[in-house]
Amino acid sequence: MSTSETPQNKPKRILSGMRPTGKLHLGHYKGVLENWLKLQDEHQCFFFAADWHALTTDYANPSIVKDTIWDMLIDWLAVGVDPEKAVVFIQSEVPEHAELHLLFSFMTPLSWLERVPTYKDQIEQLREKDLGTYGFLGYPLLQAADILIYRADGVPVGEDQVPHVELTREVARRFNHLYRQGIPPLFPEPASMLMPAAKLPGLDGRKMSKSYGNTIELGEEWKVTEKKVKTMPTDPARVRRDDPGNPENCPVWDFHKVYSTEEERQWVKEGCTTAGIGCIDCKMCMLKHLEEELQPIRERRIEIASRPDDLRDIVRAGNERARHEASRTMEKVRKTLKMGYRV
């Protein structure tokens, strides 16, 4: 729970999204989707495929979005996102997002966008891309529109995204101050919901990322996952089978922390430090738990993918529900801004 969220104002309406820029992997599942499954049981949730946001960095190659968006939605449903409990939709199918973003851009100081920490960080990290664009500078404001169009009062985020929610709070506050004097505010100031997330690194110990080539994809075949795990690097000290090691120096140990039982972790720790077990023994112990988690997801994934018309019906219904809610907000915005022309 963040400083902007208290038991008295526990969020009731949640919004969260994901950019379709590649295949989803285990890091997405443990870091985001598992939390969505809990949230959908406790709140009114809106989960969206952020295809416009994907274009802020991949505008030169929009085919990435088209190629991955349906795979991403299949993954969501396969892990248990329930369209009966949450509104599942595609951002660009609700054009009200863009209209509100445009209206917010007229009243938002440029300095607010320039001071968002991730702006300079991402420009530094993605040097190979030309990000000196209006769209990239303004994407936190588009996020604010995404959130406020549904008048969401909670946004599940990691620590690096908290400044984006703070910007959204400032935008809501400024709109209410400028245009709603003497009448109830239109937009709530959403809370940052810092969600628990398993710390699962990539196969090489770095952050799990497609750009590092160290991921376990949710949709890959089991034999591919098994091979990846069996060839994971381990403690460099274990050159030979009878060399003792230290689990803390091995990326496999981080997977044990997430998947294995306490008894199994003790067995691995003792076996590694005394060279009583080999690295393959250690990996196989964890691998069985990984299979227990991933195989049912992959089976559901195959079943959902075999019914593309049903998938499109689910998303179409979600788009309609989202647009209905967004339209209600925009009617109020236009009325507030004296823009409800009847011609």
Short mmCIF file of N, CA, C and O in Angstrom, two decimals, residues 2 7 11 25 44 58 76 84 91 95 113 118 147 162 165-166 179 190 243 251 257 259 267 274 279 301 308:
data_model
loop_
_atom_site.label_atom_id
_atom_site.label_comp_id
_atom_site.label_asym_id
_atom_site.label_seq_id
_atom_site.Cartn_x
_atom_site.Cartn_y
_atom_site.Cartn_z
N SER A 2 0.63 2.20 -0.87
CA SER A 2 1.46 3.38 -0.98
C SER A 2 0.99 4.45 -0.01
O SER A 2 -0.04 4.34 0.65
N PRO A 7 -6.56 2.72 4.33
CA PRO A 7 -7.73 1.85 4.46
C PRO A 7 -9.04 2.59 4.20
O PRO A 7 -10.01 2.02 3.73
N PRO A 11 -8.88 1.72 -2.95
CA PRO A 11 -9.43 1.86 -4.30
C PRO A 11 -10.51 0.83 -4.62
O PRO A 11 -10.43 -0.32 -4.21
N HIS A 25 6.49 -13.21 -20.93
CA HIS A 25 7.36 -14.21 -20.31
C HIS A 25 7.05 -14.34 -18.82
O HIS A 25 6.14 -13.68 -18.29
N GLN A 44 -13.33 -3.54 -9.10
CA GLN A 44 -13.77 -3.41 -10.49
C GLN A 44 -12.53 -3.05 -11.32
O GLN A 44 -11.94 -1.99 -11.13
N ASP A 58 8.06 2.24 -30.58
CA ASP A 58 8.14 1.39 -31.77
C ASP A 58 7.34 1.96 -32.93
O ASP A 58 6.81 1.21 -33.76
N TRP A 76 -3.16 -13.50 -21.33
CA TRP A 76 -3.93 -12.99 -20.20
C TRP A 76 -5.03 -13.97 -19.80
O TRP A 76 -5.20 -14.29 -18.62
N GLU A 84 -15.37 -11.96 -17.28
CA GLU A 84 -16.61 -11.80 -16.51
C GLU A 84 -16.37 -10.95 -15.27
O GLU A 84 -17.31 -10.37 -14.72
N GLN A 91 -6.74 -0.42 -26.16
CA GLN A 91 -6.72 1.03 -25.98
C GLN A 91 -7.23 1.79 -27.20
O GLN A 91 -8.10 2.66 -27.10
N PRO A 95 -11.43 5.53 -28.65
CA PRO A 95 -10.78 6.78 -29.04
C PRO A 95 -10.93 7.92 -28.04
O PRO A 95 -10.21 8.92 -28.14
N LEU A 113 6.14 17.14 -17.63
CA LEU A 113 6.51 15.97 -18.43
C LEU A 113 8.03 15.77 -18.45
O LEU A 113 8.51 14.64 -18.40
N THR A 118 11.48 8.55 -15.71
CA THR A 118 11.65 7.54 -16.75
C THR A 118 11.86 8.15 -18.13
O THR A 118 12.33 7.46 -19.05
N ILE A 147 -6.03 6.50 -17.28
CA ILE A 147 -6.50 6.26 -15.91
C ILE A 147 -7.76 7.06 -15.61
O ILE A 147 -8.76 6.52 -15.12
N VAL A 162 5.65 4.95 -10.01
CA VAL A 162 4.96 5.83 -9.07
C VAL A 162 4.93 7.28 -9.56
O VAL A 162 3.90 7.96 -9.46
N VAL A 165 1.96 7.96 -11.74
CA VAL A 165 0.69 8.11 -11.04
C VAL A 165 0.63 9.46 -10.34
O VAL A 165 -0.43 10.10 -10.29
N GLU A 166 1.77 9.92 -9.82
CA GLU A 166 1.80 11.23 -9.19
C GLU A 166 1.48 12.32 -10.20
O GLU A 166 0.80 13.30 -9.90
N TYR A 179 -11.47 24.05 -13.56
CA TYR A 179 -12.77 24.00 -14.20
C TYR A 179 -13.93 23.57 -13.30
O TYR A 179 -15.09 23.62 -13.75
N PRO A 190 -5.99 9.26 -8.18
CA PRO A 190 -5.77 7.82 -7.98
C PRO A 190 -4.58 7.51 -7.10
O PRO A 190 -3.58 8.25 -7.09
N ASP A 243 33.30 -29.75 -7.04
CA ASP A 243 33.63 -28.41 -6.52
C ASP A 243 32.43 -27.88 -5.74
O ASP A 243 31.31 -27.86 -6.26
N PRO A 251 22.02 -17.98 -10.43
CA PRO A 251 20.66 -17.51 -10.75
C PRO A 251 19.58 -18.56 -10.54
O PRO A 251 18.42 -18.20 -10.33
N LYS A 257 13.86 -19.83 -4.74
CA LYS A 257 13.21 -18.97 -3.75
C LYS A 257 11.74 -18.77 -4.08
O LYS A 257 10.91 -18.60 -3.18
N TYR A 259 9.88 -20.97 -6.31
CA TYR A 259 9.15 -22.18 -6.65
C TYR A 259 9.31 -23.35 -5.67
O TYR A 259 8.41 -24.17 -5.55
N TRP A 267 17.82 -28.56 1.18
CA TRP A 267 18.53 -29.66 0.51
C TRP A 267 19.48 -29.12 -0.54
O TRP A 267 20.63 -29.58 -0.65
N THR A 274 28.36 -28.33 -0.20
CA THR A 274 29.22 -29.48 0.12
C THR A 274 29.56 -30.30 -1.13
O THR A 274 30.24 -31.32 -1.01
N CYS A 279 24.79 -29.61 -10.35
CA CYS A 279 23.93 -28.51 -10.78
C CYS A 279 22.66 -29.01 -11.48
O CYS A 279 21.60 -28.40 -11.35
N ARG A 301 -3.80 -22.04 -23.07
CA ARG A 301 -3.40 -21.14 -24.15
C ARG A 301 -3.71 -21.77 -25.51
O ARG A 301 -4.25 -21.11 -26.41
N PRO A 308 -10.33 -18.51 -32.26
CA PRO A 308 -10.08 -17.07 -32.45
C PRO A 308 -11.34 -16.22 -32.48
O PRO A 308 -11.32 -15.07 -32.04
#
